[in-house]
mmCIF file of C-alpha atoms in Angstrom:
data_model
loop_
_atom_site.group_PDB
_atom_site.id
_atom_site.type_symbol
_atom_site.label_atom_id
_atom_site.label_comp_id
_atom_site.label_asym_id
_atom_site.label_seq_id
_atom_site.Cartn_x
_atom_site.Cartn_y
_atom_site.Cartn_z
ATOM 1 C CA MET A 223 0.000 0.000 0.000
ATOM 2 C CA SER A 224 2.765 2.485 0.824
ATOM 3 C CA GLN A 225 4.316 1.808 -2.577
ATOM 4 C CA SER A 226 1.050 2.725 -4.349
ATOM 5 C CA ILE A 227 0.789 5.924 -2.252
ATOM 6 C CA LEU A 228 4.335 6.854 -3.286
ATOM 7 C CA LEU A 229 3.490 6.143 -6.907
ATOM 8 C CA VAL A 230 0.379 8.351 -6.757
ATOM 9 C CA ALA A 231 2.362 11.089 -4.982
ATOM 10 C CA ALA A 232 5.119 10.921 -7.598
ATOM 11 C CA LEU A 233 2.546 11.089 -10.385
ATOM 12 C CA LEU A 234 0.883 14.079 -8.733
ATOM 13 C CA VAL A 235 4.245 15.855 -8.443
ATOM 14 C CA GLU A 236 4.911 15.180 -12.134
ATOM 15 C CA VAL A 237 1.521 16.602 -13.119
ATOM 16 C CA VAL A 238 2.077 19.725 -11.006
ATOM 17 C CA LEU A 239 5.587 20.242 -12.400
ATOM 18 C CA PHE A 240 4.379 19.721 -15.968
ATOM 19 C CA THR A 241 1.528 22.184 -15.416
ATOM 20 C CA CYS A 242 3.965 24.765 -14.033
ATOM 21 C CA LEU A 243 6.285 24.227 -16.996
ATOM 22 C CA VAL A 244 3.422 24.701 -19.465
ATOM 23 C CA LEU A 245 2.288 27.851 -17.634
ATOM 24 C CA VAL A 246 5.799 29.322 -17.598
ATOM 25 C CA GLY A 247 6.220 28.471 -21.285
ATOM 26 C CA TYR A 248 2.890 30.080 -22.105
ATOM 27 C CA LEU A 249 3.762 33.266 -20.220
ATOM 28 C CA MET A 250 7.174 33.397 -21.914
ATOM 29 C CA VAL A 251 5.692 33.021 -25.401
ATOM 30 C CA VAL A 252 2.987 35.603 -24.685
ATOM 31 C CA GLY A 253 5.680 37.909 -23.274
ATOM 32 C CA VAL A 254 7.930 37.506 -26.296
ATOM 33 C CA LEU A 255 5.046 38.517 -28.519
ATOM 34 C CA THR A 256 4.198 41.636 -26.464
ATOM 35 C CA VAL A 257 5.155 42.514 -22.868
ATOM 36 C CA PRO A 258 6.251 39.738 -20.510
ATOM 37 C CA TRP A 259 4.749 39.422 -17.074
ATOM 38 C CA VAL A 260 7.330 40.525 -14.534
ATOM 39 C CA ARG A 261 5.985 40.349 -11.010
ATOM 40 C CA THR A 262 6.044 43.593 -9.044
ATOM 41 C CA ARG A 263 7.299 43.013 -5.524
ATOM 42 C CA PRO A 264 4.965 44.384 -2.829
ATOM 43 C CA SER A 265 7.703 46.767 -1.649
ATOM 44 C CA ILE A 266 7.968 48.222 -5.175
ATOM 45 C CA ALA A 267 4.164 48.484 -5.387
ATOM 46 C CA ARG A 268 4.152 50.446 -2.102
ATOM 47 C CA SER A 269 6.912 52.708 -3.431
ATOM 48 C CA MET A 270 4.974 53.309 -6.649
ATOM 49 C CA LEU A 271 1.850 54.290 -4.730
ATOM 50 C CA GLU A 272 3.877 56.505 -2.410
ATOM 51 C CA LEU A 273 5.626 58.236 -5.323
ATOM 52 C CA GLY A 274 2.232 58.903 -6.902
ATOM 53 C CA GLY A 275 0.888 60.431 -3.693
ATOM 54 C CA TYR A 276 -1.817 57.786 -3.513
ATOM 55 C CA ALA A 277 -4.607 58.429 -0.998
ATOM 56 C CA PRO A 278 -7.145 55.789 0.120
ATOM 57 C CA HIS A 279 -10.102 57.693 -1.380
ATOM 58 C CA GLU A 280 -8.506 57.412 -4.838
ATOM 59 C CA ARG A 281 -8.814 54.684 -7.420
ATOM 60 C CA VAL A 282 -5.791 53.091 -9.087
ATOM 61 C CA LEU A 283 -5.778 51.769 -12.636
ATOM 62 C CA ASP A 284 -2.977 49.291 -13.319
ATOM 63 C CA LEU A 285 -2.359 48.723 -17.026
ATOM 64 C CA GLY A 286 -0.996 45.203 -17.513
ATOM 65 C CA SER A 287 -1.800 44.282 -13.924
ATOM 66 C CA GLY A 288 -0.404 40.741 -13.981
ATOM 67 C CA ASP A 289 -1.098 39.090 -10.623
ATOM 68 C CA GLY A 290 -2.677 42.260 -9.217
ATOM 69 C CA THR A 291 0.036 43.254 -6.740
ATOM 70 C CA ILE A 292 -0.336 47.031 -7.194
ATOM 71 C CA VAL A 293 -4.145 47.096 -7.017
ATOM 72 C CA LEU A 294 -4.062 44.758 -4.010
ATOM 73 C CA GLU A 295 -1.561 47.046 -2.273
ATOM 74 C CA ALA A 296 -3.894 49.998 -2.893
ATOM 75 C CA ALA A 297 -6.701 47.972 -1.296
ATOM 76 C CA ALA A 298 -4.449 47.115 1.670
ATOM 77 C CA GLN A 299 -3.960 50.870 2.140
ATOM 78 C CA GLY A 300 -7.713 51.368 2.351
ATOM 79 C CA GLY A 301 -8.442 52.227 -1.262
ATOM 80 C CA GLY A 302 -8.939 50.114 -4.329
ATOM 81 C CA GLY A 303 -8.723 49.990 -8.054
ATOM 82 C CA VAL A 304 -8.902 48.169 -11.328
ATOM 83 C CA GLY A 305 -6.338 45.953 -12.975
ATOM 84 C CA MET A 306 -6.476 45.508 -16.757
ATOM 85 C CA GLU A 307 -4.633 42.424 -18.018
ATOM 86 C CA ARG A 308 -4.784 40.558 -21.332
ATOM 87 C CA VAL A 309 -3.654 37.164 -19.992
ATOM 88 C CA GLY A 310 -6.738 35.456 -18.594
ATOM 89 C CA ILE A 311 -4.950 33.130 -16.194
ATOM 90 C CA LEU A 312 -3.278 36.116 -14.508
ATOM 91 C CA VAL A 313 -6.663 37.848 -14.184
ATOM 92 C CA GLN A 314 -8.056 34.740 -12.471
ATOM 93 C CA TYR A 315 -5.019 34.539 -10.186
ATOM 94 C CA ALA A 316 -5.384 38.227 -9.212
ATOM 95 C CA ARG A 317 -9.082 37.701 -8.457
ATOM 96 C CA LEU A 318 -8.223 34.708 -6.296
ATOM 97 C CA LYS A 319 -5.602 36.722 -4.399
ATOM 98 C CA ALA A 320 -8.145 39.520 -3.858
ATOM 99 C CA TRP A 321 -10.730 37.050 -2.564
ATOM 100 C CA VAL A 322 -8.237 35.388 -0.199
ATOM 101 C CA ARG A 323 -7.215 38.780 1.216
ATOM 102 C CA GLY A 324 -10.823 39.976 1.530
ATOM 103 C CA PHE A 325 -10.434 42.711 -1.094
ATOM 104 C CA SER A 326 -12.912 41.488 -3.722
ATOM 105 C CA GLY A 327 -15.237 44.419 -2.991
ATOM 106 C CA LYS A 328 -12.443 46.990 -3.358
ATOM 107 C CA THR A 329 -10.766 45.585 -6.464
ATOM 108 C CA GLN A 330 -11.686 44.596 -9.965
ATOM 109 C CA PHE A 331 -9.528 42.626 -12.389
ATOM 110 C CA ILE A 332 -10.624 42.526 -15.988
ATOM 111 C CA LYS A 333 -9.304 40.689 -19.009
ATOM 112 C CA ALA A 334 -8.992 43.467 -21.531
ATOM 113 C CA ASP A 335 -6.899 44.974 -24.278
ATOM 114 C CA ILE A 336 -5.587 48.335 -23.041
ATOM 115 C CA PHE A 337 -5.606 49.659 -26.612
ATOM 116 C CA THR A 338 -9.294 49.048 -27.304
ATOM 117 C CA ALA A 339 -11.212 48.503 -24.046
ATOM 118 C CA PRO A 340 -12.829 51.436 -22.248
ATOM 119 C CA LEU A 341 -10.474 52.808 -19.595
ATOM 120 C CA PRO A 342 -12.068 52.916 -16.131
ATOM 121 C CA GLU A 343 -12.009 56.071 -14.028
ATOM 122 C CA ALA A 344 -8.874 56.497 -11.926
ATOM 123 C CA GLN A 345 -6.836 59.217 -10.270
ATOM 124 C CA LEU A 346 -3.563 57.264 -10.399
ATOM 125 C CA ILE A 347 -2.437 55.036 -13.276
ATOM 126 C CA THR A 348 0.387 52.522 -12.945
ATOM 127 C CA SER A 349 2.169 50.454 -15.562
ATOM 128 C CA TYR A 350 5.061 48.205 -16.448
ATOM 129 C CA LEU A 351 4.960 48.424 -20.225
ATOM 130 C CA PHE A 352 7.713 48.564 -22.826
ATOM 131 C CA PRO A 353 8.445 52.003 -24.360
ATOM 132 C CA ALA A 354 6.732 51.119 -27.648
ATOM 133 C CA VAL A 355 3.602 50.072 -25.749
ATOM 134 C CA ASN A 356 3.730 53.250 -23.641
ATOM 135 C CA ALA A 357 3.922 55.279 -26.862
ATOM 136 C CA ARG A 358 0.811 53.513 -28.192
ATOM 137 C CA VAL A 359 -1.206 53.896 -24.995
ATOM 138 C CA GLU A 360 -0.176 57.496 -24.214
ATOM 139 C CA PRO A 361 -2.710 59.146 -26.596
ATOM 140 C CA ARG A 362 -5.502 57.089 -25.017
ATOM 141 C CA LEU A 363 -4.499 58.269 -21.545
ATOM 142 C CA LEU A 364 -4.428 61.895 -22.666
ATOM 143 C CA GLU A 365 -7.872 61.516 -24.216
ATOM 144 C CA ALA A 366 -9.516 59.534 -21.396
ATOM 145 C CA PHE A 367 -8.215 61.222 -18.235
ATOM 146 C CA PRO A 368 -8.266 64.809 -17.008
ATOM 147 C CA VAL A 369 -5.248 67.059 -16.776
ATOM 148 C CA GLY A 370 -3.476 66.410 -13.495
ATOM 149 C CA THR A 371 -3.996 62.640 -13.481
ATOM 150 C CA ARG A 372 -0.816 60.992 -12.211
ATOM 151 C CA VAL A 373 0.909 58.144 -14.047
ATOM 152 C CA ILE A 374 3.608 55.930 -12.530
ATOM 153 C CA SER A 375 5.691 53.811 -14.872
ATOM 154 C CA ARG A 376 8.106 51.194 -13.649
ATOM 155 C CA ASP A 377 11.355 50.971 -15.618
ATOM 156 C CA PHE A 378 10.079 52.365 -18.940
ATOM 157 C CA CYS A 379 9.396 55.947 -20.030
ATOM 158 C CA PHE A 380 6.446 57.561 -21.740
ATOM 159 C CA PRO A 381 7.590 59.597 -24.755
ATOM 160 C CA THR A 382 5.896 62.968 -24.187
ATOM 161 C CA LEU A 383 4.161 62.992 -20.806
ATOM 162 C CA ARG A 384 5.447 65.586 -18.354
ATOM 163 C CA LEU A 385 7.981 63.891 -16.080
ATOM 164 C CA VAL A 386 7.533 65.125 -12.510
ATOM 165 C CA LYS A 387 9.952 62.882 -10.636
ATOM 166 C CA GLU A 388 12.181 59.873 -11.127
ATOM 167 C CA ILE A 389 13.530 57.601 -8.401
ATOM 168 C CA HIS A 390 15.829 54.599 -8.445
ATOM 169 C CA LEU A 391 15.379 51.898 -5.857
ATOM 170 C CA LYS A 392 15.833 48.170 -5.388
ATOM 171 C CA GLY A 393 16.727 47.516 -9.003
ATOM 172 C CA SER A 394 13.815 49.495 -10.434
ATOM 173 C CA ASN A 395 13.408 52.939 -11.905
ATOM 174 C CA LEU A 396 10.107 54.607 -11.085
ATOM 175 C CA PHE A 397 8.832 57.537 -13.158
ATOM 176 C CA LEU A 398 6.068 59.865 -12.017
ATOM 177 C CA TYR A 399 4.270 61.688 -14.825
ATOM 178 C CA GLU A 400 1.347 64.059 -14.873
ATOM 179 C CA LEU A 401 -1.137 64.325 -17.719
#
């Protein structure tokens, strides 16, 4: 009997490892075709919100939200927001994380294309998008949000937005812009 339990356990481990490998491969291929998912550490998310002067009564919009770290950090600070992500499995994972942390009512994660989907209302916008993607999304931001809306970009610049402040920390460059 113990041998059959070991066999089942070994098979289960193989299935889990294979599933993880497929998921990593999928995310790599999707990333090669556009922008890869690079997890934002909670400490970086806190720094981004701090740089943007985030207040709990405000709403954050995270473009390319991945696993939802930035929106979840905003919820942990008493606020909330919306994450827009094109990879469905990451949207589901972010929703699960929000549910586990009790933030489902303060957060929303939607599978959407940031170039075509309606942009939800927000006072602070965050992103980790390549420069070419930033250049494509910039006109949409200028059209959809009022003057004075703050934009935080991690590691990559927007071509013409007004740069207010730049900080370097923990291997990341954070850029604060204002529309």
